[in-house]
């Protein structure tokens, strides 16, 4: 059974220690899998749905919330990604005072590096979903290339990938 | 001096944010663009310099940068109620659609065709995510080139170490972030007198 309070706190924690829409994934992945509250496939599914829905990319957790805990899960996930954003009010009040200290810059650089490393673990998690074989890795490489060119819309890339999946695995 | 429109009412603010949220597909780049078009170009409530200053504060805030930006612009244009209606406009319609798409997916996920399509889409999101990571890494690498080989090497080691300890040792993400902040304060503090690299708009995903 899912404990709603702990479930919410796990989402809040992941969001508080992330920056950008996807860096909360490693933390959620660790905690929800450890509790048995999410299946491995839920992560790939919710990221895919998040990519095709409107709004900031960080809304993929709404989808993860619904897949793991129904409407309540989606609602708790929405609250959990809203609260940390309000901290920007605190940041804007306090940052002017400490931004020139050298250690603040150094620490921020360290955090930015960690964010890149954590995003690599997101890639790892997604490509280790059940059902991703060598053809899937080729699709991933193709999607990376098309997105890198910045000439093709993300929705078209996902559409092509879906078509490839349909033809390969149907 | 550009003529700015009168301050928006709550309902107008809500509608502007809702249209930004609903029109942004494929993540941050298009959203940032839509916000600039609505608040800077169309209504002239913000200057681009002001926008950049707010954006830098959002990068330092945990969570989704675009949601933090919504809070700051909402506060500037409407005080506490401005924050509430802006957040509601940005998040509620698009979150509802995301949720309904997931509901629809649950209804049809057992179909073999849906499973096949998803087996193609999921690795593609992995490839796109790799690009997101690269976009985050580029300003750091550029800074590393400027600061010297040791700085670049140290930065690369921290990136790879963070990824490996999470994947192999399953170390808690919070411990990893805090350790990286500590190491950063220790090793990178004395060198960087230049201001924080200003991220290009649209890198937030």
mmCIF file of C-alpha atoms in Angstrom:
data_model
loop_
_atom_site.group_PDB
_atom_site.id
_atom_site.type_symbol
_atom_site.label_atom_id
_atom_site.label_comp_id
_atom_site.label_asym_id
_atom_site.label_seq_id
_atom_site.Cartn_x
_atom_site.Cartn_y
_atom_site.Cartn_z
ATOM 1 C CA UNK A 1 0.000 0.000 0.000
ATOM 2 C CA UNK A 2 1.164 3.503 -0.841
ATOM 3 C CA UNK A 3 1.407 5.922 2.063
ATOM 4 C CA UNK A 4 0.168 9.239 0.567
ATOM 5 C CA UNK A 5 2.238 11.443 2.883
ATOM 6 C CA UNK A 6 5.517 9.626 2.246
ATOM 7 C CA UNK A 7 4.678 9.408 -1.456
ATOM 8 C CA UNK A 8 4.225 13.191 -1.559
ATOM 9 C CA UNK A 9 7.401 13.825 0.454
ATOM 10 C CA UNK A 10 9.425 11.645 -1.930
ATOM 11 C CA UNK A 11 8.199 13.731 -4.883
ATOM 12 C CA UNK A 12 8.871 16.959 -2.977
ATOM 13 C CA UNK A 13 12.371 15.829 -1.995
ATOM 14 C CA UNK A 14 13.200 14.871 -5.583
ATOM 15 C CA UNK A 15 12.015 18.258 -6.791
ATOM 16 C CA UNK A 16 13.809 20.251 -4.068
ATOM 17 C CA UNK A 17 17.136 18.664 -4.949
ATOM 18 C CA UNK A 18 16.817 19.035 -8.695
ATOM 19 C CA UNK A 19 17.235 21.771 -11.199
ATOM 20 C CA UNK A 20 15.456 21.637 -14.520
ATOM 21 C CA UNK A 21 12.587 19.346 -15.378
ATOM 22 C CA UNK A 22 14.295 15.957 -15.527
ATOM 23 C CA UNK A 23 16.913 15.932 -12.807
ATOM 24 C CA UNK A 24 14.336 14.767 -10.266
ATOM 25 C CA UNK A 25 14.160 11.413 -12.090
ATOM 26 C CA UNK A 26 17.138 9.612 -10.471
ATOM 27 C CA UNK A 27 15.850 10.361 -6.977
ATOM 28 C CA UNK A 28 12.256 9.318 -7.815
ATOM 29 C CA UNK A 29 13.559 6.213 -9.562
ATOM 30 C CA UNK A 30 15.575 5.163 -6.522
ATOM 31 C CA UNK A 31 12.830 5.795 -3.964
ATOM 32 C CA UNK A 32 9.710 4.595 -5.806
ATOM 33 C CA UNK A 33 11.371 1.392 -7.054
ATOM 34 C CA UNK A 34 12.797 0.681 -3.568
ATOM 35 C CA UNK A 35 9.309 1.018 -2.052
ATOM 36 C CA UNK A 36 7.744 -1.070 -4.798
ATOM 37 C CA UNK A 37 5.439 1.852 -5.673
ATOM 38 C CA UNK A 38 6.468 2.126 -9.323
ATOM 39 C CA UNK A 39 7.428 -0.319 -12.041
ATOM 40 C CA UNK A 40 10.483 0.166 -14.209
ATOM 41 C CA UNK A 41 8.298 0.675 -17.298
ATOM 42 C CA UNK A 42 6.392 3.554 -15.675
ATOM 43 C CA UNK A 43 9.398 5.844 -16.043
ATOM 44 C CA UNK A 44 9.837 5.377 -19.777
ATOM 45 C CA UNK A 45 6.078 5.662 -20.287
ATOM 46 C CA UNK A 46 5.662 8.869 -18.294
ATOM 47 C CA UNK A 47 8.651 10.573 -19.915
ATOM 48 C CA UNK A 48 7.298 9.658 -23.351
ATOM 49 C CA UNK A 49 3.838 11.042 -22.468
ATOM 50 C CA UNK A 50 5.418 14.151 -20.927
ATOM 51 C CA UNK A 51 7.238 14.787 -24.196
ATOM 52 C CA UNK A 52 4.058 14.825 -26.251
ATOM 53 C CA UNK A 53 1.980 16.937 -23.837
ATOM 54 C CA UNK A 54 2.047 20.746 -23.657
ATOM 55 C CA UNK A 55 3.691 22.745 -20.875
ATOM 56 C CA UNK A 56 7.169 22.614 -19.343
ATOM 57 C CA UNK A 57 8.900 19.235 -19.694
ATOM 58 C CA UNK A 58 8.934 18.881 -15.916
ATOM 59 C CA UNK A 59 5.232 17.964 -16.097
ATOM 60 C CA UNK A 60 6.246 14.364 -16.906
ATOM 61 C CA UNK A 61 5.956 13.685 -13.144
ATOM 62 C CA UNK A 62 2.190 14.329 -13.388
ATOM 63 C CA UNK A 63 2.064 11.344 -15.705
ATOM 64 C CA UNK A 64 4.259 9.290 -13.373
ATOM 65 C CA UNK A 65 1.918 10.270 -10.509
ATOM 66 C CA UNK A 66 -1.136 9.021 -12.401
ATOM 67 C CA UNK A 67 0.512 5.775 -13.537
ATOM 68 C CA UNK A 68 1.632 4.900 -10.013
ATOM 69 C CA UNK A 69 -1.143 6.327 -7.811
ATOM 70 C CA UNK A 70 -4.073 7.481 -9.970
ATOM 71 C CA UNK A 71 -5.564 10.980 -9.852
ATOM 72 C CA UNK A 72 -4.323 11.502 -6.283
ATOM 73 C CA UNK A 73 -0.786 10.739 -7.421
ATOM 74 C CA UNK A 74 -1.049 13.226 -10.306
ATOM 75 C CA UNK A 75 -2.370 15.894 -7.929
ATOM 76 C CA UNK A 76 0.355 15.291 -5.307
ATOM 77 C CA UNK A 77 3.001 15.417 -8.039
ATOM 78 C CA UNK A 78 1.664 18.788 -9.237
ATOM 79 C CA UNK A 79 1.860 20.254 -5.718
ATOM 80 C CA UNK A 80 5.353 18.811 -5.275
ATOM 81 C CA UNK A 81 6.726 20.554 -8.373
ATOM 82 C CA UNK A 82 5.019 23.869 -7.532
ATOM 83 C CA UNK A 83 6.342 24.364 -3.994
ATOM 84 C CA UNK A 84 10.103 24.439 -4.799
ATOM 85 C CA UNK A 85 9.507 27.112 -7.450
ATOM 86 C CA UNK A 86 8.248 29.470 -4.731
ATOM 87 C CA UNK A 87 11.752 29.335 -3.230
ATOM 88 C CA UNK A 88 12.763 31.682 -6.038
ATOM 89 C CA UNK A 89 11.298 34.458 -3.872
ATOM 90 C CA UNK A 90 13.768 33.565 -1.121
ATOM 91 C CA UNK A 91 16.598 33.267 -3.627
ATOM 92 C CA UNK A 92 15.867 36.652 -5.153
ATOM 93 C CA UNK A 93 15.813 38.235 -1.676
ATOM 94 C CA UNK A 94 19.057 36.622 -0.496
ATOM 95 C CA UNK A 95 21.190 36.046 -3.566
ATOM 96 C CA UNK A 96 22.237 39.645 -4.115
ATOM 97 C CA UNK A 97 23.986 39.551 -0.734
ATOM 98 C CA UNK A 98 26.113 36.423 -1.271
ATOM 99 C CA UNK A 99 26.561 36.144 -5.037
ATOM 100 C CA UNK A 100 30.026 37.700 -4.934
ATOM 101 C CA UNK A 101 31.478 35.259 -2.416
ATOM 102 C CA UNK A 102 33.894 32.941 -4.186
ATOM 103 C CA UNK A 103 32.638 29.776 -2.492
ATOM 104 C CA UNK A 104 29.086 30.392 -3.736
ATOM 105 C CA UNK A 105 30.293 30.383 -7.349
ATOM 106 C CA UNK A 106 32.408 27.287 -6.742
ATOM 107 C CA UNK A 107 29.529 25.441 -5.102
ATOM 108 C CA UNK A 108 27.167 26.427 -7.935
ATOM 109 C CA UNK A 109 29.672 25.104 -10.448
ATOM 110 C CA UNK A 110 29.786 21.824 -8.512
ATOM 111 C CA UNK A 111 25.991 21.561 -8.509
ATOM 112 C CA UNK A 112 25.841 22.216 -12.259
ATOM 113 C CA UNK A 113 28.345 19.404 -12.830
ATOM 114 C CA UNK A 114 26.269 17.049 -10.676
ATOM 115 C CA UNK A 115 23.177 17.945 -12.714
ATOM 116 C CA UNK A 116 24.928 16.868 -15.915
ATOM 117 C CA UNK A 117 26.032 13.609 -14.295
ATOM 118 C CA UNK A 118 22.500 12.957 -13.050
ATOM 119 C CA UNK A 119 21.084 13.603 -16.521
ATOM 120 C CA UNK A 120 23.424 10.909 -17.821
ATOM 121 C CA UNK A 121 21.858 8.507 -15.313
ATOM 122 C CA UNK A 122 18.429 9.514 -16.693
ATOM 123 C CA UNK A 123 19.609 8.497 -20.165
ATOM 124 C CA UNK A 124 20.906 5.252 -18.677
ATOM 125 C CA UNK A 125 17.590 4.564 -16.900
ATOM 126 C CA UNK A 126 15.528 5.248 -20.018
ATOM 127 C CA UNK A 127 17.721 3.097 -22.264
ATOM 128 C CA UNK A 128 17.592 0.274 -19.708
ATOM 129 C CA UNK A 129 13.827 0.027 -19.884
ATOM 130 C CA UNK A 130 12.573 -3.481 -20.605
ATOM 131 C CA UNK A 131 12.113 -3.840 -24.351
ATOM 132 C CA UNK A 132 14.954 -1.583 -25.495
ATOM 133 C CA UNK A 133 17.152 -3.719 -27.740
ATOM 134 C CA UNK A 134 19.834 -2.864 -30.329
ATOM 135 C CA UNK A 135 17.208 -1.389 -32.663
ATOM 136 C CA UNK A 136 16.017 0.765 -29.781
ATOM 137 C CA UNK A 137 19.550 2.042 -29.281
ATOM 138 C CA UNK A 138 19.675 2.930 -32.983
ATOM 139 C CA UNK A 139 16.403 4.842 -32.579
ATOM 140 C CA UNK A 140 17.915 6.672 -29.596
ATOM 141 C CA UNK A 141 20.987 7.604 -31.639
ATOM 142 C CA UNK A 142 18.809 8.788 -34.533
ATOM 143 C CA UNK A 143 16.618 10.878 -32.207
ATOM 144 C CA UNK A 144 19.732 12.431 -30.674
ATOM 145 C CA UNK A 145 21.073 13.303 -34.112
ATOM 146 C CA UNK A 146 17.810 14.849 -35.322
ATOM 147 C CA UNK A 147 17.352 16.835 -32.103
ATOM 148 C CA UNK A 148 20.989 17.955 -32.261
ATOM 149 C CA UNK A 149 20.450 19.397 -35.745
ATOM 150 C CA UNK A 150 17.685 21.606 -34.253
ATOM 151 C CA UNK A 151 15.927 21.509 -37.598
ATOM 152 C CA UNK A 152 13.298 18.920 -36.718
ATOM 153 C CA UNK A 153 10.482 19.497 -34.231
ATOM 154 C CA UNK A 154 10.539 17.199 -31.179
ATOM 155 C CA UNK A 155 7.007 15.984 -31.916
ATOM 156 C CA UNK A 156 8.050 14.918 -35.418
ATOM 157 C CA UNK A 157 11.078 13.075 -33.997
ATOM 158 C CA UNK A 158 8.833 11.227 -31.540
ATOM 159 C CA UNK A 159 6.344 10.486 -34.327
ATOM 160 C CA UNK A 160 9.090 8.955 -36.476
ATOM 161 C CA UNK A 161 10.313 6.911 -33.495
ATOM 162 C CA UNK A 162 6.769 5.683 -32.862
ATOM 163 C CA UNK A 163 6.414 4.699 -36.504
ATOM 164 C CA UNK A 164 9.734 2.854 -36.366
ATOM 165 C CA UNK A 165 8.543 1.050 -33.230
ATOM 166 C CA UNK A 166 5.275 0.097 -34.908
ATOM 167 C CA UNK A 167 7.053 -1.330 -37.944
ATOM 168 C CA UNK A 168 9.736 -3.142 -35.910
ATOM 169 C CA UNK A 169 7.845 -4.609 -32.977
ATOM 170 C CA UNK A 170 4.233 -4.967 -34.076
ATOM 171 C CA UNK B 1 11.174 54.853 -24.081
ATOM 172 C CA UNK B 2 8.726 52.229 -25.168
ATOM 173 C CA UNK B 3 5.143 52.670 -24.171
ATOM 174 C CA UNK B 4 4.053 49.831 -21.925
ATOM 175 C CA UNK B 5 0.545 48.492 -21.685
ATOM 176 C CA UNK B 6 -1.380 49.137 -18.446
ATOM 177 C CA UNK B 7 -0.815 46.466 -15.787
ATOM 178 C CA UNK B 8 -2.783 43.294 -16.520
ATOM 179 C CA UNK B 9 -5.859 42.265 -14.568
ATOM 180 C CA UNK B 10 -5.863 38.851 -12.873
ATOM 181 C CA UNK B 11 -7.990 37.256 -15.551
ATOM 182 C CA UNK B 12 -5.836 38.621 -18.359
ATOM 183 C CA UNK B 13 -2.685 37.365 -16.610
ATOM 184 C CA UNK B 14 -4.238 33.930 -16.205
ATOM 185 C CA UNK B 15 -5.187 33.794 -19.876
ATOM 186 C CA UNK B 16 -1.723 34.842 -21.070
ATOM 187 C CA UNK B 17 0.001 32.181 -18.959
ATOM 188 C CA UNK B 18 -2.528 29.529 -19.985
ATOM 189 C CA UNK B 19 -1.887 30.242 -23.646
ATOM 190 C CA UNK B 20 1.889 30.097 -23.060
ATOM 191 C CA UNK B 21 1.544 26.752 -21.255
ATOM 192 C CA UNK B 22 -0.766 25.205 -23.830
ATOM 193 C CA UNK B 23 1.246 26.332 -26.837
ATOM 194 C CA UNK B 24 4.599 25.077 -25.623
ATOM 195 C CA UNK B 25 5.317 21.684 -27.030
ATOM 196 C CA UNK B 26 8.676 20.013 -26.842
ATOM 197 C CA UNK B 27 9.847 21.768 -23.733
ATOM 198 C CA UNK B 28 11.707 24.813 -22.592
ATOM 199 C CA UNK B 29 12.930 26.477 -25.754
ATOM 200 C CA UNK B 30 9.483 27.195 -27.144
ATOM 201 C CA UNK B 31 8.133 28.205 -23.721
ATOM 202 C CA UNK B 32 10.885 30.767 -23.143
ATOM 203 C CA UNK B 33 10.247 32.134 -26.604
ATOM 204 C CA UNK B 34 6.493 32.447 -25.976
ATOM 205 C CA UNK B 35 7.060 34.196 -22.627
ATOM 206 C CA UNK B 36 9.414 36.708 -24.216
ATOM 207 C CA UNK B 37 6.970 37.377 -27.030
ATOM 208 C CA UNK B 38 4.018 37.912 -24.690
ATOM 209 C CA UNK B 39 5.586 39.885 -21.836
ATOM 210 C CA UNK B 40 8.440 41.756 -23.528
ATOM 211 C CA UNK B 41 7.389 42.306 -27.131
ATOM 212 C CA UNK B 42 3.611 42.392 -27.104
ATOM 213 C CA UNK B 43 2.740 44.072 -23.807
ATOM 214 C CA UNK B 44 6.161 45.566 -22.936
ATOM 215 C CA UNK B 45 5.762 44.822 -19.241
ATOM 216 C CA UNK B 46 9.392 43.660 -18.984
ATOM 217 C CA UNK B 47 12.665 44.678 -20.611
ATOM 218 C CA UNK B 48 14.989 41.976 -21.929
ATOM 219 C CA UNK B 49 17.593 42.935 -19.291
ATOM 220 C CA UNK B 50 15.043 42.496 -16.553
ATOM 221 C CA UNK B 51 14.022 39.171 -18.073
ATOM 222 C CA UNK B 52 17.624 37.922 -18.056
ATOM 223 C CA UNK B 53 18.100 38.951 -14.426
ATOM 224 C CA UNK B 54 14.952 37.074 -13.386
ATOM 225 C CA UNK B 55 16.031 34.054 -15.446
ATOM 226 C CA UNK B 56 19.413 33.877 -13.695
ATOM 227 C CA UNK B 57 17.658 33.772 -10.333
ATOM 228 C CA UNK B 58 15.507 30.893 -11.616
ATOM 229 C CA UNK B 59 18.585 28.881 -12.583
ATOM 230 C CA UNK B 60 19.689 29.059 -8.942
ATOM 231 C CA UNK B 61 16.332 27.879 -7.646
ATOM 232 C CA UNK B 62 15.533 24.185 -7.222
ATOM 233 C CA UNK B 63 12.867 22.609 -9.375
ATOM 234 C CA UNK B 64 11.621 23.598 -12.819
ATOM 235 C CA UNK B 65 13.177 26.910 -13.880
ATOM 236 C CA UNK B 66 10.190 27.906 -15.998
ATOM 237 C CA UNK B 67 7.814 27.553 -13.054
ATOM 238 C CA UNK B 68 10.101 29.759 -10.943
ATOM 239 C CA UNK B 69 10.094 32.309 -13.775
ATOM 240 C CA UNK B 70 6.288 32.197 -13.738
ATOM 241 C CA UNK B 71 6.395 33.054 -10.017
ATOM 242 C CA UNK B 72 8.757 36.014 -10.492
ATOM 243 C CA UNK B 73 6.921 37.570 -13.446
ATOM 244 C CA UNK B 74 3.574 36.981 -11.725
ATOM 245 C CA UNK B 75 4.824 38.741 -8.607
ATOM 246 C CA UNK B 76 6.153 41.684 -10.569
ATOM 247 C CA UNK B 77 2.917 42.199 -12.472
ATOM 248 C CA UNK B 78 0.344 41.383 -9.810
ATOM 249 C CA UNK B 79 1.849 40.850 -6.352
ATOM 250 C CA UNK B 80 0.817 37.740 -4.382
ATOM 251 C CA UNK B 81 -2.353 37.281 -6.450
ATOM 252 C CA UNK B 82 -0.280 37.668 -9.573
ATOM 253 C CA UNK B 83 1.786 34.664 -8.445
ATOM 254 C CA UNK B 84 -1.334 32.575 -7.821
ATOM 255 C CA UNK B 85 -3.071 33.310 -11.135
ATOM 256 C CA UNK B 86 0.160 32.990 -13.137
ATOM 257 C CA UNK B 87 0.977 29.584 -11.630
ATOM 258 C CA UNK B 88 -2.604 28.444 -12.136
ATOM 259 C CA UNK B 89 -2.542 29.597 -15.758
ATOM 260 C CA UNK B 90 0.817 28.041 -16.565
ATOM 261 C CA UNK B 91 0.270 24.707 -14.779
ATOM 262 C CA UNK B 92 -3.399 23.750 -14.482
ATOM 263 C CA UNK B 93 -4.430 23.510 -18.168
ATOM 264 C CA UNK B 94 -1.240 21.794 -19.324
ATOM 265 C CA UNK B 95 -1.083 19.495 -16.265
ATOM 266 C CA UNK B 96 -4.721 18.511 -16.873
ATOM 267 C CA UNK B 97 -3.949 17.615 -20.477
ATOM 268 C CA UNK B 98 -0.861 15.634 -19.417
ATOM 269 C CA UNK B 99 -2.984 13.732 -16.907
ATOM 270 C CA UNK B 100 -5.772 13.048 -19.430
ATOM 271 C CA UNK B 101 -3.263 11.816 -22.011
ATOM 272 C CA UNK B 102 -1.970 9.396 -19.377
ATOM 273 C CA UNK B 103 -5.535 8.245 -18.639
ATOM 274 C CA UNK B 104 -6.083 7.644 -22.354
ATOM 275 C CA UNK B 105 -2.797 5.770 -22.535
ATOM 276 C CA UNK B 106 -3.865 3.482 -19.664
ATOM 277 C CA UNK B 107 -7.004 2.603 -21.652
ATOM 278 C CA UNK B 108 -5.105 1.487 -24.735
ATOM 279 C CA UNK B 109 -1.727 0.383 -23.357
ATOM 280 C CA UNK B 110 -2.594 -3.310 -23.635
ATOM 281 C CA UNK B 111 -2.976 -3.056 -27.428
ATOM 282 C CA UNK B 112 -0.053 -4.630 -29.261
ATOM 283 C CA UNK B 113 0.224 -1.654 -31.629
ATOM 284 C CA UNK B 114 0.485 0.801 -28.721
ATOM 285 C CA UNK B 115 3.157 -1.332 -27.075
ATOM 286 C CA UNK B 116 5.101 -1.397 -30.349
ATOM 287 C CA UNK B 117 4.856 2.379 -30.847
ATOM 288 C CA UNK B 118 5.990 2.970 -27.272
ATOM 289 C CA UNK B 119 8.968 0.650 -27.717
ATOM 290 C CA UNK B 120 10.080 3.074 -30.414
ATOM 291 C CA UNK B 121 9.235 6.290 -28.554
ATOM 292 C CA UNK B 122 10.937 5.439 -25.255
ATOM 293 C CA UNK B 123 14.503 5.053 -26.587
ATOM 294 C CA UNK B 124 13.954 8.236 -28.633
ATOM 295 C CA UNK B 125 13.247 10.151 -25.413
ATOM 296 C CA UNK B 126 16.546 8.746 -24.134
ATOM 297 C CA UNK B 127 18.344 10.241 -27.134
ATOM 298 C CA UNK B 128 16.620 13.603 -26.632
ATOM 299 C CA UNK B 129 17.559 13.512 -22.944
ATOM 300 C CA UNK B 130 21.199 13.022 -23.911
ATOM 301 C CA UNK B 131 20.975 16.289 -25.842
ATOM 302 C CA UNK B 132 19.468 18.013 -22.799
ATOM 303 C CA UNK B 133 22.490 16.861 -20.795
ATOM 304 C CA UNK B 134 24.852 18.069 -23.515
ATOM 305 C CA UNK B 135 23.163 21.491 -23.518
ATOM 306 C CA UNK B 136 23.729 21.714 -19.778
ATOM 307 C CA UNK B 137 27.338 20.566 -20.132
ATOM 308 C CA UNK B 138 28.400 22.946 -22.914
ATOM 309 C CA UNK B 139 28.651 26.194 -20.883
ATOM 310 C CA UNK B 140 30.564 24.272 -18.198
ATOM 311 C CA UNK B 141 32.999 22.837 -20.735
ATOM 312 C CA UNK B 142 33.489 26.250 -22.346
ATOM 313 C CA UNK B 143 34.268 27.687 -18.932
ATOM 314 C CA UNK B 144 36.686 24.805 -18.338
ATOM 315 C CA UNK B 145 38.627 25.646 -21.518
ATOM 316 C CA UNK B 146 38.967 29.219 -20.331
ATOM 317 C CA UNK B 147 40.165 28.229 -16.868
ATOM 318 C CA UNK B 148 42.732 25.628 -17.896
ATOM 319 C CA UNK B 149 43.300 21.884 -18.259
ATOM 320 C CA UNK B 150 43.099 21.098 -14.554
ATOM 321 C CA UNK B 151 39.740 22.831 -14.221
ATOM 322 C CA UNK B 152 38.379 21.011 -17.271
ATOM 323 C CA UNK B 153 39.699 17.669 -16.041
ATOM 324 C CA UNK B 154 38.297 18.225 -12.544
ATOM 325 C CA UNK B 155 34.908 19.142 -13.984
ATOM 326 C CA UNK B 156 34.797 16.052 -16.217
ATOM 327 C CA UNK B 157 35.794 13.780 -13.332
ATOM 328 C CA UNK B 158 32.980 15.164 -11.162
ATOM 329 C CA UNK B 159 30.393 14.695 -13.934
ATOM 330 C CA UNK B 160 31.417 11.081 -14.565
ATOM 331 C CA UNK B 161 31.808 10.290 -10.865
ATOM 332 C CA UNK B 162 28.280 11.609 -10.140
ATOM 333 C CA UNK B 163 26.812 9.436 -12.888
ATOM 334 C CA UNK B 164 28.728 6.308 -11.832
ATOM 335 C CA UNK B 165 28.020 6.448 -8.103
ATOM 336 C CA UNK B 166 24.288 6.754 -8.786
ATOM 337 C CA UNK B 167 24.195 3.970 -11.390
ATOM 338 C CA UNK B 168 26.615 1.499 -9.777
ATOM 339 C CA UNK B 169 26.471 2.226 -6.048
ATOM 340 C CA UNK B 170 22.863 3.500 -6.021
ATOM 341 C CA UNK B 171 24.077 6.322 -3.784
ATOM 342 C CA UNK B 172 21.351 8.780 -2.784
ATOM 343 C CA UNK B 173 20.961 11.652 -5.247
ATOM 344 C CA UNK B 174 20.890 14.237 -2.465
ATOM 345 C CA UNK B 175 24.243 13.080 -1.110
ATOM 346 C CA UNK B 176 25.671 13.279 -4.633
ATOM 347 C CA UNK B 177 24.437 16.862 -5.195
ATOM 348 C CA UNK B 178 25.627 18.068 -1.795
ATOM 349 C CA UNK B 179 29.049 16.418 -2.228
ATOM 350 C CA UNK B 180 29.411 18.029 -5.653
ATOM 351 C CA UNK B 181 28.546 21.432 -4.161
ATOM 352 C CA UNK B 182 31.125 20.879 -1.428
ATOM 353 C CA UNK B 183 33.817 19.755 -3.890
ATOM 354 C CA UNK B 184 32.958 22.727 -6.104
ATOM 355 C CA UNK B 185 33.335 25.190 -3.242
ATOM 356 C CA UNK B 186 36.647 23.527 -2.381
ATOM 357 C CA UNK B 187 38.259 23.301 -5.821
ATOM 358 C CA UNK B 188 36.614 25.877 -8.060
ATOM 359 C CA UNK B 189 36.171 28.852 -5.740
ATOM 360 C CA UNK B 190 39.489 30.670 -6.019
ATOM 361 C CA UNK B 191 39.608 30.571 -9.792
ATOM 362 C CA UNK B 192 36.316 31.947 -10.963
ATOM 363 C CA UNK B 193 36.111 35.691 -10.726
ATOM 364 C CA UNK B 194 34.060 35.942 -13.865
ATOM 365 C CA UNK B 195 30.303 36.077 -13.339
ATOM 366 C CA UNK B 196 28.298 32.893 -13.613
ATOM 367 C CA UNK B 197 27.932 31.841 -17.228
ATOM 368 C CA UNK B 198 24.609 33.179 -18.395
ATOM 369 C CA UNK B 199 22.752 30.244 -19.840
ATOM 370 C CA UNK B 200 21.366 30.693 -23.281
ATOM 371 C CA UNK B 201 17.641 31.041 -23.201
ATOM 372 C CA UNK B 202 15.792 27.934 -24.033
ATOM 373 C CA UNK B 203 18.263 25.561 -22.512
ATOM 374 C CA UNK B 204 15.906 24.840 -19.671
ATOM 375 C CA UNK B 205 14.081 21.702 -20.606
#
